[in-house]
N, CA, C and O atoms as a Tinker XYZ file with bonds, in Angstrom:
   292  protein
     1  N      0.841000   -1.498000   -0.088000    73     2
     2  CA    -0.161000    0.036000   -0.045000    64     1     3
     3  C      1.014000    1.293000   -0.113000    63     2     4     5
     4  O      2.022000    1.277000    0.593000    81     3
     5  N      0.722000    2.284000   -1.008000    73     3     6
     6  CA     1.403000    3.410000   -0.839000    64     5     7
     7  C      0.224000    4.777000   -1.270000    63     6     8     9
     8  O     -0.751000    4.931000   -2.006000    81     7
     9  N      0.893000    5.440000   -0.466000    73     7    10
    10  CA     0.426000    6.636000   -0.267000    64     9    11
    11  C      1.463000    8.139000   -0.456000    63    10    12    13
    12  O      2.457000    8.405000    0.220000    81    11
    13  N      0.912000    8.908000   -1.498000    73    11    14
    14  CA     1.574000   10.213000   -1.376000    64    13    15
    15  C      2.380000   11.111000    0.104000    63    14    16    17
    16  O      1.639000   11.264000    1.075000    81    15
    17  N      3.320000   11.463000    0.176000    73    15    18
    18  CA     3.351000   12.460000    1.062000    64    17    19
    19  C      4.245000   13.668000    0.472000    63    18    20    21
    20  O      4.876000   13.781000   -0.578000    81    19
    21  N      4.059000   14.453000    1.483000    73    19    22
    22  CA     4.492000   15.988000    0.744000    64    21    23
    23  C      5.852000   16.076000    0.708000    63    22    24    25
    24  O      6.238000   15.495000    1.722000    81    23
    25  N      6.963000   16.557000   -0.015000    73    23    26
    26  CA     8.023000   16.583000   -0.172000    64    25    27
    27  C      8.412000   18.229000    0.050000    63    26    28    29
    28  O      7.646000   18.918000   -0.623000    81    27
    29  N      9.241000   18.910000    0.694000    73    27    30
    30  CA     9.976000   19.712000    0.826000    64    29    31
    31  C     10.433000   20.415000   -1.012000    63    30    32    33
    32  O     10.332000   21.563000   -1.445000    81    31
    33  N     10.741000   19.623000   -1.433000    73    31    34
    34  CA    11.465000   19.724000   -2.721000    64    33    35
    35  C     10.623000   19.747000   -3.918000    63    34    36    37
    36  O     10.227000   18.799000   -4.596000    81    35
    37  N     10.361000   21.382000   -4.096000    73    35    38
    38  CA     9.606000   21.879000   -5.586000    64    37    39
    39  C      7.832000   21.509000   -5.368000    63    38    40    41
    40  O      7.003000   21.471000   -6.278000    81    39
    41  N      7.524000   21.211000   -3.579000    73    39    42
    42  CA     6.088000   21.106000   -4.011000    64    41    43
    43  C      5.761000   19.805000   -4.543000    63    42    44    45
    44  O      4.564000   19.809000   -4.829000    81    43
    45  N      6.303000   18.686000   -4.804000    73    43    46
    46  CA     6.270000   17.789000   -5.427000    64    45    47
    47  C      5.724000   16.302000   -4.673000    63    46    48    49
    48  O      6.350000   16.270000   -3.614000    81    47
    49  N      5.185000   15.549000   -4.721000    73    47    50
    50  CA     4.687000   14.554000   -3.988000    64    49    51
    51  C      5.623000   13.406000   -4.175000    63    50    52    53
    52  O      5.893000   13.004000   -5.307000    81    51
    53  N      6.089000   12.904000   -3.175000    73    51    54
    54  CA     7.136000   11.693000   -3.345000    64    53    55
    55  C      6.318000   10.521000   -2.817000    63    54    56    57
    56  O      5.612000   10.945000   -1.902000    81    55
    57  N      6.107000    9.103000   -3.039000    73    55    58
    58  CA     5.513000    8.279000   -2.566000    64    57    59
    59  C      6.623000    7.132000   -1.576000    63    58    60    61
    60  O      7.782000    6.840000   -1.872000    81    59
    61  N      5.876000    6.673000   -0.436000    73    59    62
    62  CA     6.552000    6.128000    0.434000    64    61    63
    63  C      5.817000    5.079000    1.042000    63    62    64    65
    64  O      4.949000    5.718000    1.635000    81    63
    65  N      5.619000    3.971000    1.261000    73    63    66
    66  CA     4.895000    3.149000    2.342000    64    65    67
    67  C      4.726000    3.294000    3.598000    63    66    68    69
    68  O      5.519000    3.354000    4.539000    81    67
    69  N      3.276000    3.359000    3.496000    73    67    70
    70  CA     2.735000    3.862000    4.994000    64    69    71
    71  C      2.876000    2.936000    5.583000    63    70    72    73
    72  O      2.543000    1.823000    5.176000    81    71
    73  N      3.396000    3.164000    6.664000    73    71    74
    74  CA     3.502000    2.381000    8.050000    64    73    75
    75  C      2.073000    1.314000    8.288000    63    74    76    77
    76  O      0.927000    1.717000    8.482000    81    75
    77  N      2.365000    0.370000    8.236000    73    75    78
    78  CA     1.080000   -0.859000    8.685000    64    77    79
    79  C      0.225000   -0.442000    9.538000    63    78    80    81
    80  O     -0.974000   -0.674000    9.380000    81    79
    81  N      0.818000    0.422000   10.859000    73    79    82
    82  CA    -0.034000    0.451000   11.702000    64    81    83
    83  C     -0.877000    1.567000   11.704000    63    82    84    85
    84  O     -1.897000    1.491000   12.388000    81    83
    85  N     -0.668000    2.512000   11.121000    73    83    86
    86  CA    -1.137000    3.884000   10.220000    64    85    87
    87  C     -2.357000    3.287000    9.523000    63    86    88    89
    88  O     -3.500000    3.705000    9.710000    81    87
    89  N     -2.022000    2.230000    8.664000    73    87    90
    90  CA    -3.236000    1.645000    7.809000    64    89    91
    91  C     -4.431000    1.077000    8.340000    63    90    92    93
    92  O     -5.624000    1.306000    8.142000    81    91
    93  N     -3.730000    0.179000    9.153000    73    91    94
    94  CA    -4.678000   -0.637000   10.016000    64    93    95
    95  C     -5.500000    0.629000   10.842000    63    94    96    97
    96  O     -6.699000    0.415000   11.023000    81    95
    97  N     -5.092000    1.600000   11.225000    73    95    98
    98  CA    -5.948000    2.397000   12.017000    64    97    99
    99  C     -6.846000    3.549000   10.915000    63    98   100   101
   100  O     -7.780000    4.268000   11.271000    81    99
   101  N     -6.462000    3.495000   10.011000    73    99   102
   102  CA    -7.522000    4.234000    9.043000    64   101   103
   103  C     -8.644000    3.068000    8.556000    63   102   104   105
   104  O     -9.863000    3.207000    8.460000    81   103
   105  N     -7.629000    1.594000    8.216000    73   103   106
   106  CA    -8.812000    0.616000    8.007000    64   105   107
   107  C     -9.984000    0.814000    8.962000    63   106   108   109
   108  O    -11.112000    1.214000    8.677000    81   107
   109  N     -9.506000    0.461000   10.135000    73   107   110
   110  CA   -10.531000    0.387000   11.590000    64   109   111
   111  C    -11.523000    1.540000   11.436000    63   110   112   113
   112  O    -12.731000    1.323000   11.350000    81   111
   113  N    -11.037000    2.680000   11.404000    73   111   114
   114  CA   -11.891000    3.843000   11.139000    64   113   115
   115  C    -13.173000    3.868000   10.499000    63   114   116   117
   116  O    -14.344000    4.137000   10.770000    81   115
   117  N    -12.246000    3.350000    9.230000    73   115   118
   118  CA   -13.326000    3.480000    7.797000    64   117   119
   119  C    -14.443000    2.216000    8.263000    63   118   120   121
   120  O    -15.632000    2.415000    8.016000    81   119
   121  N    -14.140000    1.260000    8.761000    73   119   122
   122  CA   -14.900000    0.199000    9.062000    64   121   123
   123  C    -16.164000    0.973000   10.105000    63   122   124   125
   124  O    -17.345000    1.195000    9.834000    81   123
   125  N    -15.456000    1.236000   11.252000    73   123   126
   126  CA   -16.796000    1.976000   11.936000    64   125   127
   127  C    -17.380000    2.943000   11.429000    63   126   128   129
   128  O    -18.490000    2.991000   11.959000    81   127
   129  N    -17.244000    3.913000   10.548000    73   127   130
   130  CA   -17.850000    4.559000    9.776000    64   129   131
   131  C    -18.935000    3.599000    8.919000    63   130   132   133
   132  O    -20.103000    3.907000    9.156000    81   131
   133  N    -18.781000    2.614000    8.069000    73   131   134
   134  CA   -19.349000    1.633000    7.537000    64   133   135
   135  C    -20.251000    1.052000    8.147000    63   134   136   137
   136  O    -21.175000    0.592000    7.477000    81   135
   137  N    -20.260000    0.898000    9.578000    73   135   138
   138  CA   -21.175000   -0.017000   10.321000    64   137   139
   139  C    -22.240000    1.196000   10.767000    63   138   140   141
   140  O    -23.466000    1.185000   10.875000    81   139
   141  N    -21.518000    1.958000   10.921000    73   139   142
   142  CA   -22.578000    3.106000   11.732000    64   141   143
   143  C    -23.564000    3.571000   10.125000    63   142   144   145
   144  O    -24.761000    3.329000   10.279000    81   143
   145  N    -23.323000    3.985000    9.143000    73   143   146
   146  CA   -23.954000    4.133000    8.189000    64   145   147
   147  C    -24.620000    3.107000    7.715000    63   146   148   149
   148  O    -25.720000    3.443000    7.276000    81   147
   149  N    -24.336000    1.744000    7.614000    73   147   150
   150  CA   -25.282000    0.905000    7.432000    64   149   151
   151  C    -26.241000    0.395000    8.075000    63   150   152   153
   152  O    -27.074000   -0.412000    7.663000    81   151
   153  N    -26.112000    0.980000    9.373000    73   151   154
   154  CA   -27.305000    0.774000   10.309000    64   153   155
   155  C    -28.354000    2.257000   10.177000    63   154   156   157
   156  O    -29.581000    2.307000   10.090000    81   155
   157  N    -27.412000    3.307000   10.202000    73   155   158
   158  CA   -28.207000    4.686000    9.758000    64   157   159
   159  C    -27.470000    5.471000    8.784000    63   158   160   161
   160  O    -26.320000    5.896000    8.899000    81   159
   161  N    -28.246000    5.608000    7.841000    73   159   162
   162  CA   -27.304000    6.616000    6.734000    64   161   163
   163  C    -26.983000    7.622000    7.256000    63   162   164   165
   164  O    -25.855000    8.102000    7.143000    81   163
   165  N    -28.159000    8.259000    8.099000    73   163   166
   166  CA   -27.578000    9.867000    8.748000    64   165   167
   167  C    -26.834000    9.771000   10.461000    63   166   168   169
   168  O    -26.807000   10.579000   11.389000    81   167
   169  N    -26.409000    8.676000   10.328000    73   167   170
   170  CA   -26.017000    8.104000   11.718000    64   169   171
   171  C    -24.650000    9.284000   11.919000    63   170   172   173
   172  O    -24.168000    9.920000   10.981000    81   171
   173  N    -24.202000    9.373000   13.340000    73   171   174
   174  CA   -23.296000   10.652000   13.390000    64   173   175
   175  C    -21.866000   10.037000   13.399000    63   174   176   177
   176  O    -21.709000    9.269000   14.348000    81   175
   177  N    -20.639000   10.195000   12.480000    73   175   178
   178  CA   -19.594000    9.326000   12.373000    64   177   179
   179  C    -18.327000   10.615000   12.214000    63   178   180   181
   180  O    -17.206000   10.499000   11.720000    81   179
   181  N    -18.975000   11.834000   12.823000    73   179   182
   182  CA   -18.129000   12.696000   13.041000    64   181   183
   183  C    -16.859000   12.497000   13.651000    63   182   184   185
   184  O    -15.844000   12.936000   13.111000    81   183
   185  N    -16.807000   11.646000   15.121000    73   183   186
   186  CA   -15.997000   11.503000   15.415000    64   185   187
   187  C    -14.899000   10.922000   15.023000    63   186   188   189
   188  O    -13.807000   11.245000   15.491000    81   187
   189  N    -15.077000    9.789000   13.916000    73   187   190
   190  CA   -14.595000    9.100000   13.126000    64   189   191
   191  C    -13.968000    9.997000   11.989000    63   190   192   193
   192  O    -12.982000    9.461000   11.482000    81   191
   193  N    -14.202000   10.881000   11.611000    73   191   194
   194  CA   -14.036000   11.450000   10.338000    64   193   195
   195  C    -12.807000   12.430000   10.802000    63   194   196   197
   196  O    -11.771000   12.851000   10.288000    81   195
   197  N    -13.379000   12.539000   11.852000    73   195   198
   198  CA   -12.065000   13.909000   12.615000    64   197   199
   199  C    -10.915000   13.033000   13.021000    63   198   200   201
   200  O     -9.854000   13.623000   13.226000    81   199
   201  N    -10.935000   11.848000   13.160000    73   199   202
   202  CA    -9.596000   11.163000   13.616000    64   201   203
   203  C     -8.788000   10.792000   12.056000    63   202   204   205
   204  O     -7.588000   11.019000   11.901000    81   203
   205  N     -9.405000   10.371000   11.288000    73   203   206
   206  CA    -9.247000   10.021000   10.225000    64   205   207
   207  C     -8.111000   11.554000    9.427000    63   206   208   209
   208  O     -7.011000   11.569000    8.875000    81   207
   209  N     -8.971000   12.462000    9.722000    73   207   210
   210  CA    -8.572000   13.478000    9.350000    64   209   211
   211  C     -7.152000   13.864000   10.308000    63   210   212   213
   212  O     -6.007000   14.054000    9.900000    81   211
   213  N     -7.438000   13.884000   11.076000    73   211   214
   214  CA    -5.679000   14.166000   11.977000    64   213   215
   215  C     -4.419000   13.452000   11.158000    63   214   216   217
   216  O     -3.377000   13.825000   10.619000    81   215
   217  N     -5.233000   12.026000   11.415000    73   215   218
   218  CA    -4.317000   10.892000   10.832000    64   217   219
   219  C     -3.124000   11.661000    9.357000    63   218   220   221
   220  O     -1.909000   11.745000    9.178000    81   219
   221  N     -4.470000   12.100000    8.546000    73   219   222
   222  CA    -4.028000   12.823000    6.551000    64   221   223
   223  C     -3.037000   13.894000    7.141000    63   222   224   225
   224  O     -1.831000   13.961000    6.902000    81   223
   225  N     -3.888000   14.846000    8.082000    73   223   226
   226  CA    -2.931000   16.083000    8.369000    64   225   227
   227  C     -1.484000   15.643000    8.556000    63   226   228   229
   228  O     -0.484000   16.090000    7.994000    81   227
   229  N     -1.596000   14.512000    9.616000    73   227   230
   230  CA     0.117000   14.216000   10.004000    64   229   231
   231  C      0.756000   13.820000    8.959000    63   230   232   233
   232  O      1.962000   13.973000    8.766000    81   231
   233  N     -0.075000   13.258000    8.187000    73   231   234
   234  CA     0.881000   12.238000    7.057000    64   233   235
   235  C      1.397000   13.381000    6.116000    63   234   236   237
   236  O      2.477000   13.268000    5.536000    81   235
   237  N      0.762000   14.257000    6.008000    73   235   238
   238  CA     1.222000   15.440000    5.105000    64   237   239
   239  C      1.871000   16.563000    5.442000    63   238   240   241
   240  O      2.153000   17.539000    4.747000    81   239
   241  N      2.145000   16.269000    6.915000    73   239   242
   242  CA     3.155000   17.430000    7.411000    64   241   243
   243  C      2.296000   18.588000    7.784000    63   242   244   245
   244  O      2.951000   19.569000    8.136000    81   243
   245  N      1.147000   18.718000    7.798000    73   243   246
   246  CA     0.252000   19.916000    7.638000    64   245   247
   247  C      0.743000   20.556000    9.120000    63   246   248   249
   248  O      0.903000   19.841000   10.109000    81   247
   249  N      0.989000   22.231000    9.115000    73   247   250
   250  CA     1.052000   22.783000   10.340000    64   249   251
   251  C     -0.476000   23.142000   10.913000    63   250   252   253
   252  O     -1.447000   22.494000   10.522000    81   251
   253  N     -0.585000   24.113000   11.769000    73   251   254
   254  CA    -1.934000   24.008000   12.178000    64   253   255
   255  C     -2.369000   25.076000   11.561000    63   254   256   257
   256  O     -3.591000   25.081000   11.416000    81   255
   257  N     -1.715000   26.138000   11.076000    73   255   258
   258  CA    -2.114000   26.994000   10.131000    64   257   259
   259  C     -2.547000   26.235000    8.855000    63   258   260   261
   260  O     -3.647000   26.587000    8.430000    81   259
   261  N     -2.146000   25.624000    8.414000    73   259   262
   262  CA    -2.488000   24.704000    7.321000    64   261   263
   263  C     -3.812000   23.744000    7.543000    63   262   264   265
   264  O     -4.530000   23.515000    6.569000    81   263
   265  N     -4.113000   23.209000    8.780000    73   263   266
   266  CA    -4.957000   22.438000    9.231000    64   265   267
   267  C     -6.273000   23.466000    8.854000    63   266   268   269
   268  O     -7.183000   23.319000    8.037000    81   267
   269  N     -5.934000   24.701000    9.923000    73   267   270
   270  CA    -7.187000   25.579000    9.968000    64   269   271
   271  C     -7.374000   26.079000    8.643000    63   270   272   273
   272  O     -8.573000   26.349000    8.565000    81   271
   273  N     -6.757000   26.368000    7.461000    73   271   274
   274  CA    -6.909000   26.407000    5.999000    64   273   275
   275  C     -7.865000   25.452000    5.557000    63   274   276   277
   276  O     -8.875000   25.879000    4.999000    81   275
   277  N     -7.701000   24.138000    5.727000    73   275   278
   278  CA    -8.376000   23.191000    5.102000    64   277   279
   279  C     -9.754000   23.121000    6.042000    63   278   280   281
   280  O    -10.818000   23.055000    5.427000    81   279
   281  N     -9.787000   23.130000    7.361000    73   279   282
   282  CA   -10.691000   23.088000    7.902000    64   281   283
   283  C    -12.238000   23.940000    7.725000    63   282   284   285
   284  O    -13.420000   23.605000    7.645000    81   283
   285  N    -11.557000   25.067000    7.718000    73   283   286
   286  CA   -12.622000   26.156000    7.592000    64   285   287
   287  C    -13.052000   26.267000    5.623000    63   286   288   289
   288  O    -13.727000   27.202000    5.193000    81   287
   289  N    -12.609000   25.361000    4.880000    73   287   290
   290  CA   -12.980000   25.559000    3.194000    64   289   291
   291  C    -14.556000   24.656000    3.504000    63   290   292
   292  O    -15.345000   24.456000    2.581000    81   291
């Protein structure tokens, strides 16, 4: 499994293998979202989405300012 991660070199993305622990955590969170949505399409999955977002922000090395920009879109 491969994921893009940011590179300081010319804003290009470089690819590196994602740590299996991180991948498992994302898979687990997505599984929880799917369980909730299968029971009730309008079910609240906000906390799981938030956890996934935090992992992705970390993977991309976003600063607090960058996260704020993304969260306010």
